[in-house]
Coordinates of C-alpha atoms in Angstrom, one line a residue:
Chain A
X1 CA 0.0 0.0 0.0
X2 CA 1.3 3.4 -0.6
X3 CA 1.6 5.8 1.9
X4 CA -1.8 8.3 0.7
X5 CA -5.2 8.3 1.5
X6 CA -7.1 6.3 -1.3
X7 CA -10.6 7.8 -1.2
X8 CA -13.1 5.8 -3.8
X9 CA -15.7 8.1 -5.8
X10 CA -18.7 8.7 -3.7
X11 CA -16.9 7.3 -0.6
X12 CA -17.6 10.6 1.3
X13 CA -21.0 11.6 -0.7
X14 CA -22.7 13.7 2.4
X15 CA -25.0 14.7 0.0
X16 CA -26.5 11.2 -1.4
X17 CA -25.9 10.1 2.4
X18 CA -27.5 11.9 5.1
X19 CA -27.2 9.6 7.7
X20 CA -25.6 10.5 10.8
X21 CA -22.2 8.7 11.2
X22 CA -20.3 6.9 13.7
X23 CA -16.6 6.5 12.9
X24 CA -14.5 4.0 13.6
X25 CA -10.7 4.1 13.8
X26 CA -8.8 0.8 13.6
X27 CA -5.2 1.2 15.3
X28 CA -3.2 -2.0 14.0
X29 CA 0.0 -3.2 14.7
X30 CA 1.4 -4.2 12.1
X31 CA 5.4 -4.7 14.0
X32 CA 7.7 -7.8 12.9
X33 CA 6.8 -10.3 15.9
X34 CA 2.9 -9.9 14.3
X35 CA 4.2 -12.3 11.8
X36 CA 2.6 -15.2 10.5
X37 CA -0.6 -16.8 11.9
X38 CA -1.1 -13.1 13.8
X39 CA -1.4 -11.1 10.8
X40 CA -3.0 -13.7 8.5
X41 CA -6.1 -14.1 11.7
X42 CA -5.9 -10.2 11.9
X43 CA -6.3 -9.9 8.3
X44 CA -8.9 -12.3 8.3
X45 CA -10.6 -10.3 11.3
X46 CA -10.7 -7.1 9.6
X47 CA -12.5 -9.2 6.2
X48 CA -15.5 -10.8 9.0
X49 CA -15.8 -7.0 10.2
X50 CA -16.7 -5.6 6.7
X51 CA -19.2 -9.1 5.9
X52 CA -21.0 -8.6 9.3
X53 CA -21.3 -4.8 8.9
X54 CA -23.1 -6.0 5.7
X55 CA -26.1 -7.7 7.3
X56 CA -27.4 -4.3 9.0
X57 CA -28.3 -2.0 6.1
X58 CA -28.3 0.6 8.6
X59 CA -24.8 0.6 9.4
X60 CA -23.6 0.1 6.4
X61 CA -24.7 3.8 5.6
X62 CA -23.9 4.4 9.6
X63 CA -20.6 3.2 10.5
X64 CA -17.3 4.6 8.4
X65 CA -14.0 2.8 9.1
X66 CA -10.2 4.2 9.0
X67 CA -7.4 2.1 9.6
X68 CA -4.1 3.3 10.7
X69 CA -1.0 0.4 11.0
X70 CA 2.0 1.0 12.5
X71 CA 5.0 1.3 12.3
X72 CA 6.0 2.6 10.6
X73 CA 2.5 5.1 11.2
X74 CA 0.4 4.8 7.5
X75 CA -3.1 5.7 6.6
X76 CA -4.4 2.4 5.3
X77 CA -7.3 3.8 4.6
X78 CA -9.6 7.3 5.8
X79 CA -13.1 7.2 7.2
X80 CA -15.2 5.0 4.3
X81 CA -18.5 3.6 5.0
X82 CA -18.0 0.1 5.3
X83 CA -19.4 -0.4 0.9
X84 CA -16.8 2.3 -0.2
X85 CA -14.1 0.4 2.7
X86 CA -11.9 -2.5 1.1
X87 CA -10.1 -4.6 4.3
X88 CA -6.4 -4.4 3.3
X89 CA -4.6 -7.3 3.6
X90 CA -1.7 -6.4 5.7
X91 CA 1.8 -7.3 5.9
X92 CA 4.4 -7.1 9.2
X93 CA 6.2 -4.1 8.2
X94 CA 8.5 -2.6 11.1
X95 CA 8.7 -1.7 14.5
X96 CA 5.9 -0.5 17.1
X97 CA 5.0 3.5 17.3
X98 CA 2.6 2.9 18.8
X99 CA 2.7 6.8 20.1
X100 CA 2.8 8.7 16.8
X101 CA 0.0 6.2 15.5
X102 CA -2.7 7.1 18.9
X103 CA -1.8 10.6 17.9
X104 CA -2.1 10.5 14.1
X105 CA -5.8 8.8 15.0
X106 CA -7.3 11.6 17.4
X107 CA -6.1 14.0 15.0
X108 CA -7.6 12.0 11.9
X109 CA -11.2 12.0 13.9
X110 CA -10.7 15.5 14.8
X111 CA -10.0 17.0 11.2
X112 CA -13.4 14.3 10.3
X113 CA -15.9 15.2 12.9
X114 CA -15.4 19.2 11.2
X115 CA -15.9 17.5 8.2
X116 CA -19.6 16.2 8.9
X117 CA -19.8 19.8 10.4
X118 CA -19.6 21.2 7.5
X119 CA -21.5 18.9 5.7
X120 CA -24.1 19.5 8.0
X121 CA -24.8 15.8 9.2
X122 CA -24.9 14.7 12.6
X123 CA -22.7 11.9 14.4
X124 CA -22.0 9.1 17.3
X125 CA -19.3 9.3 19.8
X126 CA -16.4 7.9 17.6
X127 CA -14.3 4.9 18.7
X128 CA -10.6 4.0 18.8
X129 CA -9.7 0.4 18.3
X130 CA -5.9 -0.3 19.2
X131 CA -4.6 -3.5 18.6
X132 CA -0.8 -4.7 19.6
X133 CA 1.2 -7.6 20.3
X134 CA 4.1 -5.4 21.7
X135 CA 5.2 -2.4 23.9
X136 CA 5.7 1.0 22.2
X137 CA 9.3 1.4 20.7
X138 CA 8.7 5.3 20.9
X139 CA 7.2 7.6 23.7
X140 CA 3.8 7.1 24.1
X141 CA 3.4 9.8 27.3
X142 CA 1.8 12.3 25.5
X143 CA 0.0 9.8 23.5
X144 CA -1.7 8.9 26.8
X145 CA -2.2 12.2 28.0
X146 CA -4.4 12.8 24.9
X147 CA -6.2 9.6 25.6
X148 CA -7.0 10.3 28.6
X149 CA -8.2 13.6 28.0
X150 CA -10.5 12.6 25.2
X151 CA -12.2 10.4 26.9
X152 CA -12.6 12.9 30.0
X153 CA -14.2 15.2 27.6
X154 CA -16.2 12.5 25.6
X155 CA -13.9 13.2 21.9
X156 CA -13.9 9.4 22.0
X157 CA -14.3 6.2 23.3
X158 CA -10.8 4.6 23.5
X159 CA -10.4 0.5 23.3
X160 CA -7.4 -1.1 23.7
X161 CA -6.9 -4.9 22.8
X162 CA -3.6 -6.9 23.6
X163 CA -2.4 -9.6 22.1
X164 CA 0.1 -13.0 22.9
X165 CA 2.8 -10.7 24.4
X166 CA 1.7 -7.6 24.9
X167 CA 2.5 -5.1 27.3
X168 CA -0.6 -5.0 29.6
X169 CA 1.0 -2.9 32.1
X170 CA 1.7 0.3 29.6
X171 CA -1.5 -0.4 27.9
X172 CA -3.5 0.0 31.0
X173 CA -1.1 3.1 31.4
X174 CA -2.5 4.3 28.0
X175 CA -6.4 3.0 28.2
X176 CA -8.5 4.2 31.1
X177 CA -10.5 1.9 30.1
X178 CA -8.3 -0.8 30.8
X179 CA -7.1 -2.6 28.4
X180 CA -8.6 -6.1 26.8
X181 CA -6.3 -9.2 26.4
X182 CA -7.0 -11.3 23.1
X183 CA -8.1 -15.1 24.1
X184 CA -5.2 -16.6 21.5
X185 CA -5.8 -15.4 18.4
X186 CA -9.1 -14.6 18.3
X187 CA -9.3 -11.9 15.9
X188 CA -13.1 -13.3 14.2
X189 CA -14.6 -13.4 17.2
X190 CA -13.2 -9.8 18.4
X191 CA -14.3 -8.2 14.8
X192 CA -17.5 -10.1 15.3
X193 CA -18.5 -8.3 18.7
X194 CA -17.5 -4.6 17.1
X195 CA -19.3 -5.2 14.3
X196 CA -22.4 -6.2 16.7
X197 CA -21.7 -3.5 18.7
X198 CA -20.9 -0.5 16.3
X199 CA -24.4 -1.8 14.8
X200 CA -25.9 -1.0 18.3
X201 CA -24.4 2.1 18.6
X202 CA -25.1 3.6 15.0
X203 CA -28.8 2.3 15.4
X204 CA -28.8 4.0 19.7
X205 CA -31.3 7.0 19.9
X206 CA -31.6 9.2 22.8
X207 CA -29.5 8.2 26.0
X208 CA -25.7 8.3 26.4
X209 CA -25.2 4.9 27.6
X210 CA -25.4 1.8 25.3
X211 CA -25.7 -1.3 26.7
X212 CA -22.8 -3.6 24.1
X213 CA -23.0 -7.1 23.8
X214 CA -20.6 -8.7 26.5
X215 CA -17.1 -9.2 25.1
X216 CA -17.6 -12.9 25.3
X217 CA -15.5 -15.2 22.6
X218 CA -12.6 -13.2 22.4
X219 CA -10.7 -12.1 25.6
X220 CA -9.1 -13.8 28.2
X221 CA -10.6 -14.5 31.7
Chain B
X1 CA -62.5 26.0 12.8
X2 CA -62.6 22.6 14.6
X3 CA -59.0 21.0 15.2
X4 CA -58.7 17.5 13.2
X5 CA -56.3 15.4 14.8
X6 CA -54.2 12.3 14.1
X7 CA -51.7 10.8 16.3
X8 CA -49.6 7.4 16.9
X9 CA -46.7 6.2 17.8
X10 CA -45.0 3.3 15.9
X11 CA -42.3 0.7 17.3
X12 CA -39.1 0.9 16.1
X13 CA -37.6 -2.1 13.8
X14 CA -33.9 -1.9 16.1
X15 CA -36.6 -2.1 19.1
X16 CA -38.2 -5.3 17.5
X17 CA -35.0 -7.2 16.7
X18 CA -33.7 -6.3 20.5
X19 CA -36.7 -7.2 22.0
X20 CA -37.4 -4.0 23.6
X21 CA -41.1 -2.2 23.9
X22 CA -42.2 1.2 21.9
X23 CA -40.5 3.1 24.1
X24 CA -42.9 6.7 23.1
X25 CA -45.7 7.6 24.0
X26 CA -47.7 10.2 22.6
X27 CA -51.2 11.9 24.5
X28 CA -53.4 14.5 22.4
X29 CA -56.5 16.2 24.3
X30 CA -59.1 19.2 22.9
X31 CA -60.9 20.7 25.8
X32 CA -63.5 23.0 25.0
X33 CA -63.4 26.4 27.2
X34 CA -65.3 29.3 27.2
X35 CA -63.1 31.0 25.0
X36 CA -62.9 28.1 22.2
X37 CA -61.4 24.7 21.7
X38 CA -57.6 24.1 23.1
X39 CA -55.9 21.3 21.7
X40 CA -52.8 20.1 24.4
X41 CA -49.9 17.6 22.8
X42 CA -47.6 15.9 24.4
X43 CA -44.8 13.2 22.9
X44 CA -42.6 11.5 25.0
X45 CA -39.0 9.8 23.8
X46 CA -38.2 6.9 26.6
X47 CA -34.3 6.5 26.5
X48 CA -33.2 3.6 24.7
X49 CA -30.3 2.9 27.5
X50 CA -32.8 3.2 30.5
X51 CA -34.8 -0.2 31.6
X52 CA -38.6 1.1 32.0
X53 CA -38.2 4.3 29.6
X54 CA -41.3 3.5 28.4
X55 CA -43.2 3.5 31.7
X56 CA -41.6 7.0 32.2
X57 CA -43.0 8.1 29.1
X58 CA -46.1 7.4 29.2
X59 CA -46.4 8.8 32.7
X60 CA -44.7 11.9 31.4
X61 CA -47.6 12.3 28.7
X62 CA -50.3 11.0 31.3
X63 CA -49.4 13.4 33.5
X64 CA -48.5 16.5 31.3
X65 CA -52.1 16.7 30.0
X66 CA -54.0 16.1 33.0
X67 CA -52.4 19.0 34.8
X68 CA -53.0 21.4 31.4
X69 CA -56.6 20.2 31.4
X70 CA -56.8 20.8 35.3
X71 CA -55.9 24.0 34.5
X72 CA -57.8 25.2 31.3
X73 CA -60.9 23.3 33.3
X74 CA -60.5 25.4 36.5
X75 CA -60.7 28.6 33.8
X76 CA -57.0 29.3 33.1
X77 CA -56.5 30.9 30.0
X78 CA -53.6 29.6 27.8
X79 CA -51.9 33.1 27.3
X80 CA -51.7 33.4 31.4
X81 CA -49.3 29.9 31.2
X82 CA -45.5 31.6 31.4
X83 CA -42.6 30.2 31.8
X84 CA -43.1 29.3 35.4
X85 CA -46.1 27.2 35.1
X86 CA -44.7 25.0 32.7
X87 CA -41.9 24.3 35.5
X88 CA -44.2 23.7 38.0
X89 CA -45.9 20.9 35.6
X90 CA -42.5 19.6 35.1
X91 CA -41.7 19.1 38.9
X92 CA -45.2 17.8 38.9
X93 CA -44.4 15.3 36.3
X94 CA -40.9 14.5 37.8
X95 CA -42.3 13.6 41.5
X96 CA -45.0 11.2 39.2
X97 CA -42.3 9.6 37.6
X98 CA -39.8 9.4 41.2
X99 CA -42.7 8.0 42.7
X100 CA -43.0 5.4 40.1
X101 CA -39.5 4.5 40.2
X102 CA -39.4 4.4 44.4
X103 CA -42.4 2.3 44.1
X104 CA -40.8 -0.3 41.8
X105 CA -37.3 0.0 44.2
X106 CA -35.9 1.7 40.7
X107 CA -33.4 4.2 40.1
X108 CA -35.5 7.7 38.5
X109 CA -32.8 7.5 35.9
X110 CA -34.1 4.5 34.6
X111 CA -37.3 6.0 34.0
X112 CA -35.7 8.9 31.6
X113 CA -37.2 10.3 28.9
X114 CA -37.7 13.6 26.6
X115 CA -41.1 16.0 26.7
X116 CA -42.2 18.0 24.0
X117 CA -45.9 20.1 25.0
X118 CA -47.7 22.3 23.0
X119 CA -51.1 24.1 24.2
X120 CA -53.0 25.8 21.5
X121 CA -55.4 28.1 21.6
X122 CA -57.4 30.0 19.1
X123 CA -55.0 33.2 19.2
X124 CA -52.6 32.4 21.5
X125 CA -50.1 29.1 22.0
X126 CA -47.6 27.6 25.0
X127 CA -44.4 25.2 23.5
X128 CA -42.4 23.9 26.3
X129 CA -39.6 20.9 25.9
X130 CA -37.0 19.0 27.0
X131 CA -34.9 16.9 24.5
X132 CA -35.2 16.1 21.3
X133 CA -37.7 15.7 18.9
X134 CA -39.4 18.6 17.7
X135 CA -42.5 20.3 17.3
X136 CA -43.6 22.5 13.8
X137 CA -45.9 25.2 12.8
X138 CA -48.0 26.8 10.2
X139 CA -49.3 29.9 11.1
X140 CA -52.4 31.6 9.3
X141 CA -51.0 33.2 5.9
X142 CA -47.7 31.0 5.7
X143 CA -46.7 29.0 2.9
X144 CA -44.5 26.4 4.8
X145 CA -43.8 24.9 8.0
X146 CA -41.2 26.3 10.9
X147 CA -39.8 24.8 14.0
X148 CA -40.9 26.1 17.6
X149 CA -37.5 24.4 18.9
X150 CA -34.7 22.9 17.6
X151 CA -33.8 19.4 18.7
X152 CA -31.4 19.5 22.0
X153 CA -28.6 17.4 20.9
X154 CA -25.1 17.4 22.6
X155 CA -22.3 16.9 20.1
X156 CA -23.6 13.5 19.2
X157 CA -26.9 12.6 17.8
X158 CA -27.4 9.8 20.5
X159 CA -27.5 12.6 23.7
X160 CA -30.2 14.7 24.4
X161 CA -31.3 16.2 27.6
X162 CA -33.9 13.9 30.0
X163 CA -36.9 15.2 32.2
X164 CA -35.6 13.1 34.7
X165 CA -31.9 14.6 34.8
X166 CA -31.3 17.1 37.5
X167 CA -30.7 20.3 35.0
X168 CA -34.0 19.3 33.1
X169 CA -35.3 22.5 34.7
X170 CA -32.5 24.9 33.3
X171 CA -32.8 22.9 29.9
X172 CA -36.4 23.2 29.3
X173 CA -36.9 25.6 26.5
X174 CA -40.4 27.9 27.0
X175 CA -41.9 29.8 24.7
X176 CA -45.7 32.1 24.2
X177 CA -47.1 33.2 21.4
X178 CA -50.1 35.4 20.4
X179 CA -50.3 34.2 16.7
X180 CA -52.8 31.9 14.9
X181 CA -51.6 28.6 14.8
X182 CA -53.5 26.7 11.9
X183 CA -51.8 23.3 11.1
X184 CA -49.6 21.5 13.9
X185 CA -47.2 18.6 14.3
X186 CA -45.2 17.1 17.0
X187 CA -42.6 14.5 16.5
X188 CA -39.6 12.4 18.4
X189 CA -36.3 12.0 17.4
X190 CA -36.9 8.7 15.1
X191 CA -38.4 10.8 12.0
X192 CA -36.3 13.9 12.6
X193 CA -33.7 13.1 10.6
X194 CA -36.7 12.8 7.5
X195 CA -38.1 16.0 8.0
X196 CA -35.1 18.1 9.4
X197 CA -32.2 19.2 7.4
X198 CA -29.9 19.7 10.4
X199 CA -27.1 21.3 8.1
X200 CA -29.5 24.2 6.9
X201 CA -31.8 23.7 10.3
X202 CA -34.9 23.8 8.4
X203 CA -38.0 22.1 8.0
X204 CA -38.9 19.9 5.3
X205 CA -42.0 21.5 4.1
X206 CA -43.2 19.0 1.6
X207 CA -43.3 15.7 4.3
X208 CA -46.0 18.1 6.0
X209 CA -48.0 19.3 3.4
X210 CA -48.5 15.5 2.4
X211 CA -49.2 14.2 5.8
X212 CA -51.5 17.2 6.8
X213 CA -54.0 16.6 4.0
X214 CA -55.9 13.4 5.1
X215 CA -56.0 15.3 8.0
X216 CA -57.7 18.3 6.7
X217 CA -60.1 16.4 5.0
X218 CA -61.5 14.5 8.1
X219 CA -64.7 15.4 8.8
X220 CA -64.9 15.6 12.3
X221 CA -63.7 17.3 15.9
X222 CA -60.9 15.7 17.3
X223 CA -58.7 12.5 17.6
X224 CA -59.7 10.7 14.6
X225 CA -59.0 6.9 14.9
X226 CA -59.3 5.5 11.8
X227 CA -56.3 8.4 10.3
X228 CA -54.0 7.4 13.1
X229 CA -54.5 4.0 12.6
X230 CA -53.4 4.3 8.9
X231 CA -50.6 6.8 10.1
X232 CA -49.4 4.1 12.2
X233 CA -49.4 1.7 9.0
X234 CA -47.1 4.4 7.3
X235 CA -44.6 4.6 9.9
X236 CA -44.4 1.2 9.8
X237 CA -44.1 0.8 6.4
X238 CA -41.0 -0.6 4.7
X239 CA -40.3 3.0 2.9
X240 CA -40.2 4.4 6.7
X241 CA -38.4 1.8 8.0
X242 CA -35.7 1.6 5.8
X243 CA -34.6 5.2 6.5
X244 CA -35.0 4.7 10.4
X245 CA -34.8 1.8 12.4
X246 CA -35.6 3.8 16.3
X247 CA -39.5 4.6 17.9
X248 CA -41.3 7.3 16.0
X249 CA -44.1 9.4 17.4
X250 CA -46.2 11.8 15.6
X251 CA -48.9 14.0 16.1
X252 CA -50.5 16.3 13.1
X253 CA -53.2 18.6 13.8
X254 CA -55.2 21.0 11.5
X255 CA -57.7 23.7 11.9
X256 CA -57.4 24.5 8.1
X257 CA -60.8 23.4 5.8
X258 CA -60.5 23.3 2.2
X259 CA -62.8 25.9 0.9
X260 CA -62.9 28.4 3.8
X261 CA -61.8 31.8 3.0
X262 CA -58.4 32.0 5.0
X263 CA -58.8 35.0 7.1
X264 CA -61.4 34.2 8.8
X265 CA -61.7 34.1 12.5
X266 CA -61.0 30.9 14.5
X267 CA -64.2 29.8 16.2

């Protein structure tokens, strides 16, 4: 993939799509130990999320998708609902900046919310979706700061997933959430719950709370 | 000049498939007073995240109306209602709903829910509201439709301000007119995004004018049941549906009679 944003014709049509949106960033690592059966069950994660998106009309005009890999940091792909959005088939590329790649995200779903500002259509609380095998090979302080402030102030809704060997301890440092560990390699099952669950969202009226379907299938207990 | 009225409220398809109830709720009334008929509206939007929304917004309706009618009965007159009155009905409302929640051993917050009211009288008119949803207008010698309030939405189109919340009294919008309100409709959030263009904040004028005229062809006073019933069928329809999937109330009410020379004098 080359390093620019491929946007297909139509992909951002505000005007033949009024629906509000509810973006979704992907954060994925794509470092050197991913290789092998973790980035062929990623990539094959990423493909279940697009199918299952298709069976809910709604989100398909609902839900847009970006995906960020790192490292080093590339824009797979900008915010596409998921019948403009082609799942890339990734490759283990480098090392883990994992920093620079939280940061290019917030700014990416800043710089998008204006756009549906000035389009004029409404939205959800976006998500962040970071997914890692590793521990950040550059400094990821600020990176939390901003984390933690967006979710303070409600910018986001920041998830972060570990898998095999990742560092738990820095990514609870980085996700006041806490951070999720991956049951193996259960990357179907995990893009199976936030396809379920961005459904919910996208289709959630009034009421700031939304009750997800339980993380069952995918993490560790 | 007798108000026509239809009025429903239609389950949602994302309701069906999670197995949750119509959450709305939707209560019309036309008291006759000395000084003409009143019609009093109120639509209710239960919260989709809290467990027995739907009980809250019914009460919220139930409740709303009976103390309007109390008062237009007792010989209050619609343009003496300020700002004031409508937050004592809200308090009113609120200790219904906390004592429906402390009788089930509930939190209130489970109970939340929007409130959208209109009281309309022959020259004068009381909007109050808390939430989304919105209510519309056609006043005597206008073309098209405007909106009383615009939806309260926070940044994101899934948060809205609840009755039930503690600052639902700073939130609630108020306002009195003395104008001639011919055609009305009320609706929650589920249809907004068909009849509101939030990037120009207007109303979409021609959804109106084709769900008015049924209405201003029915032939008699009041709540008719046989148009809501088919307006039900219509927001349930597959066209509807496919464009929104949450609850959808909506009330339309018309004074206007084909034939009658416009400026004359509300009854």
């Amino acid at each position: 993939m080359s390093g620019f944003e491929q946007v297909g014709f139509g992909s951002d049509d505000f005007t033949t799509n009024p629906e509000p949106r509810c973006p979704c960033l992907l954060l994925l690592d794509t470092s050197h130990s991913m290789q092998g059966r973790a980035i062929s069950e990623l990539n094959r994660g990423i493909a279940t999320l697009k199918d299952q998106l298709a069976n809910d009309a709604l989100a398909m005009k609902r839900v847009e998708i970006g995906v960020v890999t790192f490292g080093p940091v590339n824009i797979d792909s900008g915010f596409q609902t998921p019948d403009f959005w082609h799942p890339p088939t990734l490759s283990t590329t480098g090392d883990t900046p994992m920093g620079a790649a939280i940061e290019q995200g917030i700014d990416m779903l800043r710089e998008r919310k204006q756009r549906y500002k000035d389009n004029g259509v409404s939205y959800y609380r976006p998500w962040i979706f970071l997914i890692t095998d590793g521990s950040p090979t550059d400094s990821w302080q600020r990176a939390a700061q901003l984390v933690k402030d967006g979710e303070e102030k409600k910018e986001f809704s920041f998830f972060a997933i570990g898998v095999v060997n990742a560092d738990m301890g820095i990514l609870a440092q980085i996700a006041p959430r806490g951070p999720l560990k991956l049951d193996g390699l259960n990357f179907r099952e995990l893009f199976m719950w936030l396809s379920s669950s961005l459904s919910r969202v996208s289709a959630s009226s009034t009421g700031d709370r939304v009750a997800l379907p339980p993380p069952s299938g995918w993490t560790e207990v | 000049m007798k108000w026509r009225i239809a009025a429903t409220c239609a389950i949602g398809t994302s309701h069906i498939k999670n197995d949750k109830p119509c959450q709305d709720s939707v209560r019309v009334r036309l008291v006759q007073t000395p000084n003409g008929p009143v019609i009093i509206s109120a639509v209710s939007d239960g919260a989709g995240s809290a467990a027995h929304s739907e009980i809250g917004s019914r009460a919220a309706v139930t409740t709303a109306t009976n103390l309007i009618e109390n008062f237009l009965e007792a010989g209050g007159l619609v343009r003496s209602i300020d700002r004031d009155a409508a937050l004592n009905w809200l308090a009113q409302i609120q200790t219904a709903i906390s004592t429906l929640a402390s009788e089930g051993g509930a939190s209130t917050r489970e109970f939340a829910c929007t409130l959208l009211v209109a009281v309309i009288a022959a020259e004068d008119a009381v909007f109050f509201q808390v939430g989304d949803g919105a209510m519309v207008v056609r006043e005597e010698g206008d073309e098209g439709w405007s909106y009383v309030f615009w939806p309260q939405h926070g940044e994101y189109i899934n948060s809205t301000n609840f009755i039930t919340a503690s600052n639902a009294a700073e939130v609630l919008e108020f306002d009195a007119v003395s104008r001639r309100i011919r055609e009305f409709s009320a609706f929650s959030d589920g249809i907004e995004s068909l009849v509101l263009h939030y990037g120009t904040k207007t109303v979409h004028d021609p959804f109106f004018n084709n769900m008015i005229a049924p209405v201003r062809q029915a032939p008699n006073e009041g709540l008719d049941d046989e148009l809501s019933q088919s307006l039900l069928n219509y927001l349930t329809s597959e066209r509807v549906c496919a464009r929104t999937d949450d609850d959808k109330s909506l009330v339309l009410a018309t004074r206007y009679e084909p034939g009658a020379p416009s400026a004359d004098a509300a009854s």
